[in-house]
PDB file of C-alpha atoms in Angstrom:
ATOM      1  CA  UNK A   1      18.495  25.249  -8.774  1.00 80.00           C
ATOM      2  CA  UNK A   2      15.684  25.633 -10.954  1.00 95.00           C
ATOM      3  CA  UNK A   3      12.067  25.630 -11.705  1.00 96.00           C
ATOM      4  CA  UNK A   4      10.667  22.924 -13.383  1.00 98.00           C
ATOM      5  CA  UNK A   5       7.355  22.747 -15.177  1.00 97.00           C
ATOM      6  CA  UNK A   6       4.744  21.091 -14.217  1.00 98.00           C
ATOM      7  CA  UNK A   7       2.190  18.196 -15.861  1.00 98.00           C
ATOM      8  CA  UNK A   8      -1.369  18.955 -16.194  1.00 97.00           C
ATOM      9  CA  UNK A   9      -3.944  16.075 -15.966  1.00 97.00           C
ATOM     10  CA  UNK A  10      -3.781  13.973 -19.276  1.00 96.00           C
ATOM     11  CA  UNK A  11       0.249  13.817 -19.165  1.00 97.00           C
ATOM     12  CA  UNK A  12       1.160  10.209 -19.227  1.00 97.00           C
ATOM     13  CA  UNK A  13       3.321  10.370 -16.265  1.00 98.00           C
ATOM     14  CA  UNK A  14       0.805  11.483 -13.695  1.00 98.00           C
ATOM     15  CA  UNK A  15      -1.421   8.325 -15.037  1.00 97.00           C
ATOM     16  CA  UNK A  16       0.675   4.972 -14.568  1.00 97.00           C
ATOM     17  CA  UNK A  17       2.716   3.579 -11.293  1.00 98.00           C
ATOM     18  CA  UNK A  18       6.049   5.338 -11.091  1.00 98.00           C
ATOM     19  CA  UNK A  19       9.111   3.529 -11.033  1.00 98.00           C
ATOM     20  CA  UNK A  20      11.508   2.713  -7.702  1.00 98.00           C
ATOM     21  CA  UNK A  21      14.754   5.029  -6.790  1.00 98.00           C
ATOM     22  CA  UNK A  22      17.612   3.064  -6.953  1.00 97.00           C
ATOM     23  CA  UNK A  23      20.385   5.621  -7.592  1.00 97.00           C
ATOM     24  CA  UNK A  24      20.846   7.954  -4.377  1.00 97.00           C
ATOM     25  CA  UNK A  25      23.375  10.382  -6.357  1.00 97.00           C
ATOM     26  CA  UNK A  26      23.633  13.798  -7.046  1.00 98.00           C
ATOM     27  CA  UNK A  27      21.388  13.954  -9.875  1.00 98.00           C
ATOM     28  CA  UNK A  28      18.384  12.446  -7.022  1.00 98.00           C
ATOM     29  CA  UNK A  29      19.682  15.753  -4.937  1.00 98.00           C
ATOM     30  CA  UNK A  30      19.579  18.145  -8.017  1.00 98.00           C
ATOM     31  CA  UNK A  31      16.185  16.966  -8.247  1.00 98.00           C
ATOM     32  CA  UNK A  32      14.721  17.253  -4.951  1.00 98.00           C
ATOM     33  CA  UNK A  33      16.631  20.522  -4.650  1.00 98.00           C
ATOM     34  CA  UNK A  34      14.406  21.762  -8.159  1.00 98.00           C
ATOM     35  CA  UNK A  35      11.324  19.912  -6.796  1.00 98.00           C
ATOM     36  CA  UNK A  36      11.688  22.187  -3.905  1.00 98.00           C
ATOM     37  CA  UNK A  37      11.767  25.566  -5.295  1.00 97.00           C
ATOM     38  CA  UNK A  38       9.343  24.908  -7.827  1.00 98.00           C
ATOM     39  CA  UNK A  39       6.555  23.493  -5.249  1.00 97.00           C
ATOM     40  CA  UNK A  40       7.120  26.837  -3.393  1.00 95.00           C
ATOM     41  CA  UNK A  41       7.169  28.813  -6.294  1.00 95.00           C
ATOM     42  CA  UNK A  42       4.081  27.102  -7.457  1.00 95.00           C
ATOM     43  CA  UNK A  43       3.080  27.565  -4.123  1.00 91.00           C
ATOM     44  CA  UNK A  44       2.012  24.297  -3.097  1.00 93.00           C
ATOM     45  CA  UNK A  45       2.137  21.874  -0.020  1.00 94.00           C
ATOM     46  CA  UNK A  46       3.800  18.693  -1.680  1.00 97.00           C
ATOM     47  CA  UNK A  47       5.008  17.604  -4.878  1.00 98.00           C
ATOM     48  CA  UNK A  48       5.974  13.973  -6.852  1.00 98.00           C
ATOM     49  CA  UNK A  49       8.475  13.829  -8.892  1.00 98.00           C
ATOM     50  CA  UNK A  50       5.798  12.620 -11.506  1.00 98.00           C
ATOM     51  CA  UNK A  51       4.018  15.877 -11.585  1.00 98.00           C
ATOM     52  CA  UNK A  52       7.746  17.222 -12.544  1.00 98.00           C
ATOM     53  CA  UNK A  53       7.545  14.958 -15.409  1.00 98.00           C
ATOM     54  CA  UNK A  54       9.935  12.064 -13.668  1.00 98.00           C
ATOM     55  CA  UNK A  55       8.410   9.084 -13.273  1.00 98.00           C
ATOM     56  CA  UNK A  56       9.955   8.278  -9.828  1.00 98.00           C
ATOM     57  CA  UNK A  57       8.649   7.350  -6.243  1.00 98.00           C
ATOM     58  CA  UNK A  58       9.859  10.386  -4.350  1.00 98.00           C
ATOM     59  CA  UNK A  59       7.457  13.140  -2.955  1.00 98.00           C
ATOM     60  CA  UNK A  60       8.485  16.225  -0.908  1.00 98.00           C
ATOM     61  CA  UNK A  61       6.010  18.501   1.617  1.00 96.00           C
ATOM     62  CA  UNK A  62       6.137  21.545   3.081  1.00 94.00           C
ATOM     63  CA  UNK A  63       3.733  21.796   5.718  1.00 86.00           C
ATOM     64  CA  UNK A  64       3.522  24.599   8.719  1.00 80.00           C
ATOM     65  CA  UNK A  65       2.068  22.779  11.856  1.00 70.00           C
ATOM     66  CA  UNK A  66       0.778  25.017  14.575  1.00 52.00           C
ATOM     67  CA  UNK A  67       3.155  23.903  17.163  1.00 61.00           C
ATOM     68  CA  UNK A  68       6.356  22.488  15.502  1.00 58.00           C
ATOM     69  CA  UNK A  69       6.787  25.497  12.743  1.00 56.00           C
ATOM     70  CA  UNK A  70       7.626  24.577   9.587  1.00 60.00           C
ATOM     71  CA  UNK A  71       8.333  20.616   8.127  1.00 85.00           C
ATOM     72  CA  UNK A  72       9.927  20.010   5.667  1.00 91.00           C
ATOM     73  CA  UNK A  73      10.446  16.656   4.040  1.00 95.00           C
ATOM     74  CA  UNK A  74      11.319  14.012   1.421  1.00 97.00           C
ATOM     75  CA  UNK A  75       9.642  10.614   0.971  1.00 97.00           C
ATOM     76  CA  UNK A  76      11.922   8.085  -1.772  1.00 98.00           C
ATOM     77  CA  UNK A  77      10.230   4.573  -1.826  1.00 98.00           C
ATOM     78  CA  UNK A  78       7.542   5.576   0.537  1.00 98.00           C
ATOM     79  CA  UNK A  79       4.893   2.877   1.608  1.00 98.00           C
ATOM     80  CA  UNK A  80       1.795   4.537   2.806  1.00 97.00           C
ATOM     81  CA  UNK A  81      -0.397   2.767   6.197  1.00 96.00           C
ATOM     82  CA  UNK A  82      -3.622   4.299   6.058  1.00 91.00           C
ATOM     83  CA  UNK A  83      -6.466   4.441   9.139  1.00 83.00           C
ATOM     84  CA  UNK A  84      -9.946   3.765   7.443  1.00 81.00           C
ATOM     85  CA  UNK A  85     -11.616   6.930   6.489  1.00 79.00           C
ATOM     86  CA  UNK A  86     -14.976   8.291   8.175  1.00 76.00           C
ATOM     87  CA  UNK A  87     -17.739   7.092   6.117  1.00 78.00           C
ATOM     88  CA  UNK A  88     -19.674  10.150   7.012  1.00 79.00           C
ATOM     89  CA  UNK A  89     -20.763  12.455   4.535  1.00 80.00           C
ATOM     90  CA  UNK A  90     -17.942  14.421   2.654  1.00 75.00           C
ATOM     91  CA  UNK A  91     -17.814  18.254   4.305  1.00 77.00           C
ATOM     92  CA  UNK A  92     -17.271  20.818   1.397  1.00 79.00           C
ATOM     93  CA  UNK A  93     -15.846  23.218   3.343  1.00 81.00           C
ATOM     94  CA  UNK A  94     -12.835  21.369   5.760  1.00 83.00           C
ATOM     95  CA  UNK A  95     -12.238  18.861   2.867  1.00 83.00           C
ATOM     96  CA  UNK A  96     -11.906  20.549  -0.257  1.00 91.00           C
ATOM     97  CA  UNK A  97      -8.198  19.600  -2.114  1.00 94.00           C
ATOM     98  CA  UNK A  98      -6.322  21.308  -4.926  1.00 95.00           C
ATOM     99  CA  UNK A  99      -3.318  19.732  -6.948  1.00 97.00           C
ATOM    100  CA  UNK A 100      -0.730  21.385  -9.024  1.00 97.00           C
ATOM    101  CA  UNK A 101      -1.622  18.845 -11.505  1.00 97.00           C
ATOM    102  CA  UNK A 102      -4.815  20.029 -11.900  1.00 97.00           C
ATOM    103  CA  UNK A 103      -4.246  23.675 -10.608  1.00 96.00           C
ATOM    104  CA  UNK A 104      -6.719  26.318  -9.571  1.00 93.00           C
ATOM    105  CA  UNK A 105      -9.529  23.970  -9.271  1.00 95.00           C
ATOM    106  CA  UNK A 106     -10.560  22.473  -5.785  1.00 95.00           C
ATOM    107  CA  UNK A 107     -12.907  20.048  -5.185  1.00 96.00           C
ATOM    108  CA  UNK A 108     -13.754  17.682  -1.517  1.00 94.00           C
ATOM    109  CA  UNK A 109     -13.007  14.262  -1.370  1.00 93.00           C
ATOM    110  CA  UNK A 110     -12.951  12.357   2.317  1.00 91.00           C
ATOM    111  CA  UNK A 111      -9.232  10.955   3.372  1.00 93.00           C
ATOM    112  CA  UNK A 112      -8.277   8.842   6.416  1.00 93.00           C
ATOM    113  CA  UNK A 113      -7.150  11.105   9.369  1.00 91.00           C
ATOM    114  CA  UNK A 114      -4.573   8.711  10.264  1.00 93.00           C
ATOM    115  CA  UNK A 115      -1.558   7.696   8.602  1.00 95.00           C
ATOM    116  CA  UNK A 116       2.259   6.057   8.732  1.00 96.00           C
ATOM    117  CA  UNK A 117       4.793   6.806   6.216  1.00 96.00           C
ATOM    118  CA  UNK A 118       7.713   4.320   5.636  1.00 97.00           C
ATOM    119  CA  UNK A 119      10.511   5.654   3.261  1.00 98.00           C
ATOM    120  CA  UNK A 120      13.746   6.953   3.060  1.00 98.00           C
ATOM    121  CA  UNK A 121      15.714  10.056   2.940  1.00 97.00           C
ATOM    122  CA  UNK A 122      18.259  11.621   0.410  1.00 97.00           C
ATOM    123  CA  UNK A 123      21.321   9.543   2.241  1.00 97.00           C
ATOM    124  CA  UNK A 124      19.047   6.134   1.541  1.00 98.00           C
ATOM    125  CA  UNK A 125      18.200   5.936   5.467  1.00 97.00           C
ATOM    126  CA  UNK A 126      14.810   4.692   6.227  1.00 98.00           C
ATOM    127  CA  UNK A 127      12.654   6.598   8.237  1.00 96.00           C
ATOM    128  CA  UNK A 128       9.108   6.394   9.712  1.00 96.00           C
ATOM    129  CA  UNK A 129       6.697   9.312  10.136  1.00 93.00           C
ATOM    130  CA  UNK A 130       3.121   9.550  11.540  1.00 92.00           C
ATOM    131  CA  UNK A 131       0.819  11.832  10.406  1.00 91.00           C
ATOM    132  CA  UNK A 132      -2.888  13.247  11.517  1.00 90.00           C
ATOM    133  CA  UNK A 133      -5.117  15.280  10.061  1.00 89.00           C
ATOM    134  CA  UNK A 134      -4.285  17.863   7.058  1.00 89.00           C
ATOM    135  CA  UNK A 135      -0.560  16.648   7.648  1.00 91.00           C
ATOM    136  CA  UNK A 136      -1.902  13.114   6.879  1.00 93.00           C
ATOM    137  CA  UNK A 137      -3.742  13.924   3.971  1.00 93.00           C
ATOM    138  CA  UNK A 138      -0.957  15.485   2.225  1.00 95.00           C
ATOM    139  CA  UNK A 139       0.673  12.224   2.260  1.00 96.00           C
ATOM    140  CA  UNK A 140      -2.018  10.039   0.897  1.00 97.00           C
ATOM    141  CA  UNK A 141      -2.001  12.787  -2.113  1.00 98.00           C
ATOM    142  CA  UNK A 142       1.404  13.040  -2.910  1.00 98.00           C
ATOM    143  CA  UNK A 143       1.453   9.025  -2.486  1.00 98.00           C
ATOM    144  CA  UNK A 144      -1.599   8.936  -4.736  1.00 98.00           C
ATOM    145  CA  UNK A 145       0.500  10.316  -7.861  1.00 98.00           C
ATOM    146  CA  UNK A 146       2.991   7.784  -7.468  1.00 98.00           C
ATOM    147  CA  UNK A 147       0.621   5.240  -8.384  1.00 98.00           C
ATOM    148  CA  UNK A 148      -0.744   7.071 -10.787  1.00 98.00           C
ATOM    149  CA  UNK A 149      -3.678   8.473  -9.299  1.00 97.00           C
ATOM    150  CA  UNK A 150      -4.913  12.213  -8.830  1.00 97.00           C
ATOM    151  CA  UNK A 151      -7.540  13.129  -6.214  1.00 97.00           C
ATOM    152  CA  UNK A 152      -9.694  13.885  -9.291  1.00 96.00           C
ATOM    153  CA  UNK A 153      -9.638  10.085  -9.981  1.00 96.00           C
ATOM    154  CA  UNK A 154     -11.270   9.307  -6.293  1.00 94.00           C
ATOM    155  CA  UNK A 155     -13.855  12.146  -6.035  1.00 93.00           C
ATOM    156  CA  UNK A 156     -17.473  10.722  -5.333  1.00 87.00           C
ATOM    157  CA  UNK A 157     -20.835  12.184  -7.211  1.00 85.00           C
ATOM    158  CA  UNK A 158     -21.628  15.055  -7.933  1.00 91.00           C
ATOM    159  CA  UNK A 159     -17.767  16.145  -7.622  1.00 93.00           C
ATOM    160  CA  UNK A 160     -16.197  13.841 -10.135  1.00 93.00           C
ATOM    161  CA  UNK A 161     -18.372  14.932 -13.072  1.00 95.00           C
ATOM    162  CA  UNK A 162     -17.814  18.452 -12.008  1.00 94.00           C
ATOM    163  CA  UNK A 163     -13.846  18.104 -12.129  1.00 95.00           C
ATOM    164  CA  UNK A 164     -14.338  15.800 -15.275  1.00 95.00           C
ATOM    165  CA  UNK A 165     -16.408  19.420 -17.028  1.00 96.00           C
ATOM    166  CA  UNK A 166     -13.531  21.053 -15.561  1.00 95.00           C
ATOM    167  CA  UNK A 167     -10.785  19.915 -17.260  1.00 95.00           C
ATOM    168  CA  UNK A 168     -12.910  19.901 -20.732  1.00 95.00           C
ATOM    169  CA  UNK A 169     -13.526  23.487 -19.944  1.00 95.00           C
ATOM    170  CA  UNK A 170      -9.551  24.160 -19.508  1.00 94.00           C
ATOM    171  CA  UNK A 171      -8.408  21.691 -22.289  1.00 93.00           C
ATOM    172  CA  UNK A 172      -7.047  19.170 -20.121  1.00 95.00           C
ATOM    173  CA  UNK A 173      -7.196  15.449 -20.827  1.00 93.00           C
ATOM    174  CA  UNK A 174      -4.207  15.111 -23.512  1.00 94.00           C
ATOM    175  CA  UNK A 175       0.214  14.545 -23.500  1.00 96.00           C
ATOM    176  CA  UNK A 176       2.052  18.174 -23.478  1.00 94.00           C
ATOM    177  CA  UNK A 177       0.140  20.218 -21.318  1.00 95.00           C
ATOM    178  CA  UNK A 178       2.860  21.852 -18.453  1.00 96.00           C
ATOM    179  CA  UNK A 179       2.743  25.067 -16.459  1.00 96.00           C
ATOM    180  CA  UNK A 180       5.555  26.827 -15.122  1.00 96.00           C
ATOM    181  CA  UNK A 181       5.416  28.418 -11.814  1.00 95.00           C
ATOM    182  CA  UNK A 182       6.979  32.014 -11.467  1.00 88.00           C
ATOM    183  CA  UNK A 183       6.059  32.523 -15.279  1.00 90.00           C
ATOM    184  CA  UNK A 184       2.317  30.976 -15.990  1.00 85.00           C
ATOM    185  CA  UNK A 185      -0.765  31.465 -14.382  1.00 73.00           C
ATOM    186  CA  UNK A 186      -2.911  27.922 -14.937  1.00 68.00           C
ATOM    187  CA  UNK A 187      -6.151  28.044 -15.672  1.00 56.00           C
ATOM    188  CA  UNK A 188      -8.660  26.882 -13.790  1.00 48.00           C
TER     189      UNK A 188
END
């Protein structure tokens, strides 16, 4: 296995719709397998293959629920149901995000609570997964980069012009810009 770097805002990848799986081989489990131990190297909570620089519609998570332990999981071809989200004010504290994409900065942006995931594994079985909460919100931001979005991209006023002065202040914005878990600390 091995770590992979990984994009920083402005890397065409993370910015356009990523591209169907249609090969379930052993270069789609090498993959995953790297996605993995760079996400907890990192350490992170999910990861798309286009933050890895592969413009692909497959996302992993690692998320520790309070009564189940850990989950673990890969999403290839997802399609993402999503509850409408509260249209109460967004909470700073309980709704702050973070990407690896855009690493060390966090800013809040209001999500739907409720969600259903429809994808398939690593053996091209389909599967279906229902998510609440944090759980669900990792979902819609992993399924976010595979069109091409970053959470950056959907904050609200004042936030978005404070992530847009953030990555000016860092140098983000342009094609080449990676970090590499394990051996850089990113800015931010």
């Amino acid at each position: 296995m091995a770590v992979l770097p990984i994009c920083i805002s402005g890397e065409p990848v993370l910015h356009r719709p990523a591209e169907p799986i249609t090969e379930f081989d052993d270069n789609l489990r090498t993959l995953v397998n790297n996605m993995f131990e760079t996400m907890d190297l990192a350490p992170g909570v999910g990861l798309a293959a286009p933050q890895v620089g592969v413009g692909k519609r497959l996302f992993i998570w690692s998320y520790e629920e309070q009564d189940e332990g850990p989950v673990r999981g890969i999403a290839i071809n997802p399609t993402l149901w999503i509850s409408p989200p509260s249209i109460e004010e967004v909470d700073e504290e309980t709704e702050s995000e973070g990407c690896l994409s855009f690493p060390g900065e966090r800013f809040p942006l209001r999500r739907s609570d409720r969600i259903r995931l429809e994808a398939y594994d690593l053996d091209n079985t389909p599967f279906t997964l229902e998510a609440t909460g944090w759980y669900a919100r990792i979902f819609q931001h992993e399924y976010d980069h595979l069109s091409g979005l970053l959470y950056t991209d959907r904050l609200g006023h004042p936030f978005h012009r404070a992530a847009v002065k953030a990555g000016k202040k860092n140098g983000w914005g342009s094609p080449g810009q990676t970090w590499l878990p394990g051996v850089d600390t990113p800015e931010g």
